[in-house]
Amino acid sequence: MLSEREIIDRLRRQAARVGPGLRLGIGDDCAVLDPPGPGRLTLITTDTLMEGVHFDLAWHPPELLGRKAVAVNVSDIAASGGESRFALLSLAVPPGLAVEVLEGLTRGIMEALTRHRLTLIGGDTVASKGGLALSVTVLGEAAEGRVLYRSGARPGDLIWVSGGLGLAALGLAICREGRVELGRRYPELLAAHLDPAPEAALGPALAASGLVSAMIDMSDGLATDLAQIGAESGVGARVFAERLPLPDSVREAAASLGLDPLPLAISGGEDYRLLFTSPPEAAGRLGGLARLACGGQLFAVGEVVAGAGVRLEAEGRVTDIAFKGYDHFRGP
Ligand code: ADP
Ligand code: MG
């Protein structure tokens, strides 16, 4: 078992102590940062992954878990239109946690920090009497006037998602049911749950384009996250089932598991794609922008309407799906 000091030392050796915008990193009571440049704003977000709630070490490789803890925060910064710069890491470690788990975890965290060009500037390490918990805080930056909020959607706007839906929910189902052969056949589903890739480039590109009115990253599922935009913007939404991007892997794996892919696409959380709205006349320019920023594709799945609620139109039937995603205090 590594001591608290050894864990911190290991992280510290890999983290810069000074750098652009950073007066002092790990090692003192506080990290010290310069204010961002003129006309720039600081964005801050935090997310906790709790053993037994958000992950299960029975199937989650520690290295990928470490990457995910960083990635979900980078996703939040990107959803506000920002670029991630600095990270803080709090670890609650149960006694007797295998040293390989801790090593894998720190390796994964460091990999993700490097990939997203983040500097680790501090954190906290404590003993846990429950499970393992990882809490990451990320500080990012955006140009003033280019930050995107949930509150900007207007009736008539189009609703977009930046990639396939339901992948992470199926990846989780495959892990839970121990369907190793399905995992091998559809590695992108496993990856969506175990090792999600945030829209780190697309988020700031959409914000800089000035074409987007509201944005959120999908962590709780389309229905709930769209309801958040609706509630903050004071509008409703109409989603068309046949326009939802359901990759073949989602349809096929769902069939193998005896699941209906549509509810997974609507309520399955954790896909970490961007969900955003734009005035209809921006549609043409948005497509080109996504290809340039990340080689990805955007899908127009519905429209913003006056009023409230999120309605799904499927085969001529209309259902209210607002807040039909995952809620930690209610369960699925
Ligand atoms: P304090 O007790 O004053 O909070 P600590 O001994 O907890 O100080 O931490 C010493 C230094 O190590 C601080 O700079 C802190 O930010 C950093 N640190 C502690 N745990 C972590 C961690 N898990 N990841 C990154 N930095 C950490
Ligand atoms: Mg401390």
Short mmCIF file of C-alpha atoms and ligand atoms in Angstrom, two decimals:
data_model
loop_
_atom_site.label_atom_id
_atom_site.label_comp_id
_atom_site.label_asym_id
_atom_site.label_seq_id
_atom_site.Cartn_x
_atom_site.Cartn_y
_atom_site.Cartn_z
CA MET A 1 0.00 0.00 0.00
CA LEU A 2 1.36 3.38 -0.97
CA SER A 3 1.29 6.04 1.70
CA GLU A 4 -0.49 9.34 1.14
CA ARG A 5 2.89 10.99 0.79
CA GLU A 6 4.04 8.51 -1.87
CA ILE A 7 0.87 9.03 -3.89
CA ILE A 8 1.27 12.81 -3.79
CA ASP A 9 4.97 12.55 -4.65
CA ARG A 10 4.23 10.39 -7.63
CA LEU A 11 1.67 12.87 -8.98
CA ARG A 12 3.88 15.79 -8.15
CA ARG A 13 6.86 14.46 -10.07
CA GLN A 14 4.75 14.47 -13.20
CA ALA A 15 3.13 17.87 -12.65
CA ALA A 16 4.80 21.14 -13.61
CA ARG A 17 5.48 23.43 -10.67
CA VAL A 18 5.45 26.63 -12.69
CA GLY A 19 4.29 27.37 -16.22
CA PRO A 20 2.23 29.78 -18.32
CA GLY A 21 -0.37 31.29 -16.02
CA LEU A 22 0.89 29.21 -13.09
CA ARG A 23 2.94 30.89 -10.36
CA LEU A 24 3.04 27.82 -8.14
CA GLY A 25 1.67 24.32 -8.54
CA ILE A 26 1.61 21.33 -6.18
CA GLY A 27 3.51 21.58 -2.93
CA ASP A 28 2.23 24.50 -0.94
CA ASP A 29 -1.03 25.26 0.83
CA CYS A 30 -2.49 26.72 -2.34
CA ALA A 31 -1.71 26.76 -6.02
CA VAL A 32 -1.23 30.30 -7.30
CA LEU A 33 -2.52 31.35 -10.72
CA ASP A 34 -2.27 34.51 -12.78
CA PRO A 35 -5.62 35.99 -13.83
CA PRO A 36 -6.44 35.00 -17.42
CA GLY A 37 -5.47 37.53 -20.10
CA PRO A 38 -7.59 40.62 -20.90
CA GLY A 39 -10.99 39.76 -22.28
CA ARG A 40 -10.73 36.18 -21.00
CA LEU A 41 -12.81 34.48 -18.31
CA THR A 42 -12.07 31.56 -15.98
CA LEU A 43 -14.44 28.57 -16.01
CA ILE A 44 -14.47 26.07 -13.13
CA THR A 45 -16.15 22.70 -12.84
CA THR A 46 -15.93 19.62 -10.64
CA ASP A 47 -17.14 16.03 -10.89
CA THR A 48 -16.83 13.09 -8.53
CA LEU A 49 -16.69 9.41 -9.47
CA MET A 50 -17.75 7.18 -6.58
CA GLU A 51 -17.15 3.44 -6.41
CA GLY A 52 -20.43 1.54 -6.47
CA VAL A 53 -22.29 4.56 -7.87
CA HIS A 54 -20.33 5.60 -10.97
CA PHE A 55 -17.94 2.72 -11.49
CA ASP A 56 -17.26 -0.87 -10.58
CA LEU A 57 -13.64 -1.98 -10.33
CA ALA A 58 -14.77 -5.49 -11.27
CA TRP A 59 -14.80 -4.36 -14.90
CA HIS A 60 -13.41 -0.82 -14.98
CA PRO A 61 -9.65 -0.91 -15.68
CA PRO A 62 -8.12 1.61 -13.22
CA GLU A 63 -6.19 3.35 -15.98
CA LEU A 64 -9.39 4.04 -17.92
CA LEU A 65 -11.15 5.14 -14.75
CA GLY A 66 -8.41 7.71 -14.16
CA ARG A 67 -8.83 8.97 -17.72
CA LYS A 68 -12.58 9.16 -17.32
CA ALA A 69 -12.35 11.21 -14.10
CA VAL A 70 -10.48 13.89 -16.07
CA ALA A 71 -12.48 13.51 -19.30
CA VAL A 72 -15.89 14.21 -17.72
CA ASN A 73 -14.60 17.54 -16.44
CA VAL A 74 -12.99 18.47 -19.76
CA SER A 75 -16.42 17.76 -21.25
CA ASP A 76 -18.08 20.29 -18.94
CA ILE A 77 -15.54 22.98 -19.80
CA ALA A 78 -15.99 22.26 -23.52
CA ALA A 79 -19.78 22.46 -23.14
CA SER A 80 -19.35 26.03 -21.90
CA GLY A 81 -17.14 26.75 -24.88
CA GLY A 82 -13.89 26.77 -22.93
CA GLU A 83 -10.48 25.17 -23.11
CA SER A 84 -9.24 23.24 -20.09
CA ARG A 85 -6.04 24.47 -18.43
CA PHE A 86 -5.56 23.31 -14.84
CA ALA A 87 -6.78 20.42 -12.69
CA LEU A 88 -7.10 19.55 -9.02
CA LEU A 89 -7.49 15.95 -7.91
CA SER A 90 -9.01 14.66 -4.69
CA LEU A 91 -8.63 10.99 -3.92
CA ALA A 92 -10.41 9.07 -1.15
CA VAL A 93 -8.61 5.76 -0.92
CA PRO A 94 -9.93 2.77 1.06
CA PRO A 95 -7.33 0.93 3.14
CA GLY A 96 -6.00 -2.14 1.39
CA LEU A 97 -6.66 -0.90 -2.14
CA ALA A 98 -4.26 -2.85 -4.38
CA VAL A 99 -1.21 -0.84 -5.31
CA GLU A 100 -1.72 -1.79 -8.99
CA VAL A 101 -5.12 -0.12 -8.88
CA LEU A 102 -3.67 3.09 -7.52
CA GLU A 103 -0.82 2.99 -10.01
CA GLY A 104 -3.18 2.38 -12.93
CA LEU A 105 -5.39 5.20 -11.72
CA THR A 106 -2.57 7.74 -11.48
CA ARG A 107 -1.21 6.61 -14.86
CA GLY A 108 -4.62 7.13 -16.47
CA ILE A 109 -5.07 10.52 -14.82
CA MET A 110 -1.66 11.63 -16.07
CA GLU A 111 -2.39 10.36 -19.59
CA ALA A 112 -5.63 12.32 -19.75
CA LEU A 113 -3.99 15.45 -18.34
CA THR A 114 -1.30 15.24 -21.02
CA ARG A 115 -3.77 14.53 -23.81
CA HIS A 116 -5.92 17.54 -22.92
CA ARG A 117 -2.93 19.75 -22.08
CA LEU A 118 -3.90 20.20 -18.45
CA THR A 119 -1.52 20.94 -15.61
CA LEU A 120 -2.22 19.29 -12.26
CA ILE A 121 -1.90 22.05 -9.66
CA GLY A 122 -3.09 20.42 -6.45
CA GLY A 123 -5.59 18.25 -4.70
CA ASP A 124 -6.18 16.27 -1.58
CA THR A 125 -5.58 12.69 -0.56
CA VAL A 126 -7.58 11.12 2.24
CA ALA A 127 -8.42 7.68 3.58
CA SER A 128 -11.89 6.37 2.82
CA LYS A 129 -14.00 4.15 5.05
CA GLY A 130 -16.31 3.48 2.13
CA GLY A 131 -15.22 2.91 -1.43
CA LEU A 132 -12.73 4.60 -3.68
CA ALA A 133 -13.69 8.10 -4.80
CA LEU A 134 -12.05 10.41 -7.30
CA SER A 135 -13.00 14.02 -7.52
CA VAL A 136 -11.47 16.19 -10.22
CA THR A 137 -11.81 19.95 -10.55
CA VAL A 138 -10.85 21.60 -13.82
CA LEU A 139 -10.23 25.26 -14.52
CA GLY A 140 -10.60 26.42 -18.08
CA GLU A 141 -10.65 29.62 -20.08
CA ALA A 142 -12.86 31.23 -22.65
CA ALA A 143 -13.10 34.56 -24.42
CA GLU A 144 -15.56 36.93 -22.81
CA GLY A 145 -18.75 37.00 -24.86
CA ARG A 146 -18.12 33.50 -26.20
CA VAL A 147 -19.14 31.45 -23.16
CA LEU A 148 -22.14 29.25 -23.94
CA TYR A 149 -24.90 28.77 -21.38
CA ARG A 150 -27.90 26.49 -21.09
CA SER A 151 -30.15 29.52 -21.09
CA GLY A 152 -29.84 30.84 -24.66
CA ALA A 153 -32.26 28.60 -26.62
CA ARG A 154 -35.08 30.38 -28.48
CA PRO A 155 -38.27 29.03 -30.12
CA GLY A 156 -37.50 28.11 -33.72
CA ASP A 157 -33.91 27.08 -33.00
CA LEU A 158 -32.73 23.69 -34.23
CA ILE A 159 -31.54 21.09 -31.70
CA TRP A 160 -28.29 19.28 -32.48
CA VAL A 161 -26.26 16.42 -31.04
CA SER A 162 -22.61 15.90 -31.93
CA GLY A 163 -22.56 12.11 -32.26
CA GLY A 164 -24.20 8.74 -31.68
CA LEU A 165 -26.46 8.14 -28.68
CA GLY A 166 -26.90 5.15 -26.39
CA LEU A 167 -23.35 3.83 -26.73
CA ALA A 168 -22.28 4.27 -23.11
CA ALA A 169 -25.54 2.81 -21.77
CA LEU A 170 -25.00 -0.30 -23.87
CA GLY A 171 -21.34 -0.49 -22.89
CA LEU A 172 -22.43 -0.48 -19.25
CA ALA A 173 -25.07 -3.15 -19.92
CA ILE A 174 -22.43 -5.33 -21.62
CA CYS A 175 -20.12 -4.97 -18.61
CA ARG A 176 -22.90 -5.61 -16.08
CA GLU A 177 -24.08 -8.73 -17.83
CA GLY A 178 -20.53 -9.94 -18.41
CA ARG A 179 -21.14 -10.31 -22.17
CA VAL A 180 -17.48 -10.53 -23.12
CA GLU A 181 -18.19 -11.58 -26.73
CA LEU A 182 -20.38 -8.48 -27.28
CA GLY A 183 -17.65 -6.29 -25.82
CA ARG A 184 -15.18 -7.76 -28.27
CA ARG A 185 -17.50 -7.30 -31.21
CA TYR A 186 -18.42 -3.70 -30.29
CA PRO A 187 -15.34 -2.15 -28.66
CA GLU A 188 -16.70 1.37 -29.27
CA LEU A 189 -19.58 0.63 -26.88
CA LEU A 190 -17.21 -0.48 -24.13
CA ALA A 191 -15.00 2.52 -24.78
CA ALA A 192 -17.98 4.88 -24.53
CA HIS A 193 -18.64 3.69 -20.98
CA LEU A 194 -15.10 2.96 -19.77
CA ASP A 195 -13.07 5.62 -21.57
CA PRO A 196 -15.29 8.43 -22.91
CA ALA A 197 -13.77 11.01 -25.26
CA PRO A 198 -15.00 14.55 -24.53
CA GLU A 199 -15.64 17.08 -27.31
CA ALA A 200 -12.64 19.13 -26.22
CA ALA A 201 -12.08 20.70 -29.66
CA LEU A 202 -15.66 20.95 -30.91
CA GLY A 203 -17.00 22.81 -27.84
CA PRO A 204 -14.70 25.84 -28.16
CA ALA A 205 -15.07 25.78 -31.96
CA LEU A 206 -18.86 25.95 -31.69
CA ALA A 207 -18.60 28.74 -29.13
CA ALA A 208 -16.18 30.72 -31.31
CA SER A 209 -18.47 30.36 -34.35
CA GLY A 210 -21.15 32.52 -32.76
CA LEU A 211 -23.74 30.20 -34.33
CA VAL A 212 -24.84 28.45 -31.14
CA SER A 213 -27.51 29.76 -28.76
CA ALA A 214 -27.31 27.21 -25.89
CA MET A 215 -25.16 24.17 -25.11
CA ILE A 216 -24.77 21.35 -22.57
CA ASP A 217 -22.81 18.09 -22.55
CA MET A 218 -24.89 14.94 -22.31
CA SER A 219 -24.06 13.21 -19.07
CA ASP A 220 -27.58 12.31 -17.90
CA GLY A 221 -29.10 11.46 -21.27
CA LEU A 222 -30.77 13.42 -24.06
CA ALA A 223 -34.17 13.72 -22.33
CA THR A 224 -32.83 15.10 -19.07
CA ASP A 225 -30.11 17.28 -20.57
CA LEU A 226 -32.51 18.77 -23.11
CA ALA A 227 -34.97 19.41 -20.28
CA GLN A 228 -32.16 21.34 -18.53
CA ILE A 229 -31.74 23.59 -21.57
CA GLY A 230 -35.53 23.97 -21.73
CA ALA A 231 -35.83 24.88 -18.06
CA GLU A 232 -32.94 27.37 -18.15
CA SER A 233 -34.08 28.94 -21.42
CA GLY A 234 -37.80 28.98 -20.62
CA VAL A 235 -38.69 26.97 -23.73
CA GLY A 236 -39.86 23.50 -24.75
CA ALA A 237 -38.42 21.01 -27.23
CA ARG A 238 -39.63 18.61 -29.92
CA VAL A 239 -37.43 15.65 -30.80
CA PHE A 240 -38.00 13.36 -33.77
CA ALA A 241 -37.17 9.71 -33.05
CA GLU A 242 -36.22 8.90 -36.64
CA ARG A 243 -33.58 11.64 -36.61
CA LEU A 244 -31.72 10.33 -33.55
CA PRO A 245 -28.28 9.00 -34.47
CA LEU A 246 -28.33 5.31 -33.51
CA PRO A 247 -25.15 3.65 -34.75
CA ASP A 248 -25.40 0.08 -36.09
CA SER A 249 -23.41 -1.11 -33.08
CA VAL A 250 -26.12 0.29 -30.78
CA ARG A 251 -28.95 -1.37 -32.75
CA GLU A 252 -27.16 -4.70 -33.01
CA ALA A 253 -25.90 -4.91 -29.43
CA ALA A 254 -29.32 -3.81 -28.12
CA ALA A 255 -30.95 -6.61 -30.13
CA SER A 256 -28.47 -9.14 -28.69
CA LEU A 257 -29.33 -8.00 -25.18
CA GLY A 258 -33.07 -7.94 -25.83
CA LEU A 259 -33.20 -4.16 -25.34
CA ASP A 260 -35.02 -1.45 -27.29
CA PRO A 261 -32.36 1.00 -28.57
CA LEU A 262 -34.68 4.05 -28.59
CA PRO A 263 -35.05 4.42 -24.80
CA LEU A 264 -31.30 3.94 -24.49
CA ALA A 265 -30.70 6.78 -26.95
CA ILE A 266 -33.12 9.01 -25.05
CA SER A 267 -32.35 8.16 -21.44
CA GLY A 268 -28.96 6.46 -21.50
CA GLY A 269 -26.50 8.91 -20.00
CA GLU A 270 -22.77 9.37 -20.21
CA ASP A 271 -22.31 9.65 -23.95
CA TYR A 272 -20.63 13.04 -23.39
CA ARG A 273 -21.62 14.32 -26.80
CA LEU A 274 -22.62 17.97 -27.04
CA LEU A 275 -26.29 18.93 -27.18
CA PHE A 276 -26.86 22.45 -28.49
CA THR A 277 -29.27 24.77 -30.23
CA SER A 278 -28.79 27.18 -33.11
CA PRO A 279 -30.92 29.49 -35.23
CA PRO A 280 -32.06 27.50 -38.32
CA GLU A 281 -30.12 29.69 -40.76
CA ALA A 282 -26.84 28.53 -39.15
CA ALA A 283 -27.36 24.88 -40.19
CA GLY A 284 -25.20 24.93 -43.32
CA ARG A 285 -22.18 26.53 -41.70
CA LEU A 286 -22.37 24.26 -38.62
CA GLY A 287 -21.82 21.07 -40.60
CA GLY A 288 -18.57 22.30 -42.12
CA LEU A 289 -17.36 23.57 -38.78
CA ALA A 290 -17.75 20.19 -37.06
CA ARG A 291 -15.77 18.44 -39.80
CA LEU A 292 -12.96 20.99 -39.45
CA ALA A 293 -12.86 20.97 -35.64
CA CYS A 294 -12.95 17.25 -34.96
CA GLY A 295 -13.78 15.34 -38.13
CA GLY A 296 -17.15 14.59 -36.59
CA GLN A 297 -20.71 14.93 -37.71
CA LEU A 298 -23.61 16.90 -36.30
CA PHE A 299 -27.20 15.66 -36.25
CA ALA A 300 -30.25 17.91 -36.16
CA VAL A 301 -32.67 15.96 -33.99
CA GLY A 302 -35.43 18.43 -33.24
CA GLU A 303 -36.52 22.00 -32.65
CA VAL A 304 -37.05 24.41 -29.82
CA VAL A 305 -40.68 25.44 -29.26
CA ALA A 306 -42.45 27.96 -27.07
CA GLY A 307 -43.73 26.63 -23.76
CA ALA A 308 -42.20 23.87 -21.67
CA GLY A 309 -41.47 20.12 -21.71
CA VAL A 310 -39.60 17.79 -24.05
CA ARG A 311 -41.80 15.90 -26.51
CA LEU A 312 -40.68 12.93 -28.54
CA GLU A 313 -42.42 12.21 -31.83
CA ALA A 314 -42.12 8.56 -32.83
CA GLU A 315 -44.27 6.93 -35.52
CA GLY A 316 -46.96 9.57 -35.19
CA ARG A 317 -47.13 9.28 -31.38
CA VAL A 318 -46.07 12.08 -29.08
CA THR A 319 -44.76 11.45 -25.54
CA ASP A 320 -43.38 13.77 -22.89
CA ILE A 321 -39.86 12.65 -22.05
CA ALA A 322 -38.56 15.58 -19.97
CA PHE A 323 -36.19 14.46 -17.23
CA LYS A 324 -36.47 10.80 -18.27
CA GLY A 325 -32.74 10.23 -17.79
CA TYR A 326 -30.62 9.15 -14.88
CA ASP A 327 -31.16 10.88 -11.57
CA HIS A 328 -28.84 9.90 -8.74
CA PHE A 329 -31.44 10.50 -6.09
CA ARG A 330 -34.25 8.63 -7.83
CA GLY A 331 -32.38 6.02 -9.84
CA PRO A 332 -33.11 5.22 -13.49
P1 ADP B 1 -2.73 20.50 3.21
O1 ADP B 1 -2.82 19.55 4.35
O2 ADP B 1 -2.11 21.83 3.52
O3 ADP B 1 -4.00 20.59 2.44
P2 ADP B 1 -1.57 18.34 1.77
O4 ADP B 1 -0.51 17.67 2.56
O5 ADP B 1 -2.93 17.75 1.69
O6 ADP B 1 -1.63 19.85 2.21
O7 ADP B 1 -1.06 18.50 0.28
C1 ADP B 1 0.26 18.93 -0.01
C2 ADP B 1 0.31 19.36 -1.46
O8 ADP B 1 0.03 18.24 -2.29
C3 ADP B 1 -0.70 20.43 -1.82
O9 ADP B 1 -0.10 21.28 -2.78
C4 ADP B 1 -1.83 19.67 -2.45
O10 ADP B 1 -2.52 20.46 -3.37
C5 ADP B 1 -1.08 18.53 -3.11
N1 ADP B 1 -1.89 17.30 -3.22
C6 ADP B 1 -2.40 16.52 -2.23
N2 ADP B 1 -3.08 15.48 -2.70
C7 ADP B 1 -3.05 15.60 -4.05
C8 ADP B 1 -3.59 14.84 -5.13
N3 ADP B 1 -4.35 13.76 -4.93
N4 ADP B 1 -3.33 15.29 -6.37
C9 ADP B 1 -2.62 16.39 -6.59
N5 ADP B 1 -2.08 17.13 -5.64
C10 ADP B 1 -2.28 16.76 -4.37
MG MG B 2 -4.81 17.95 2.79
#
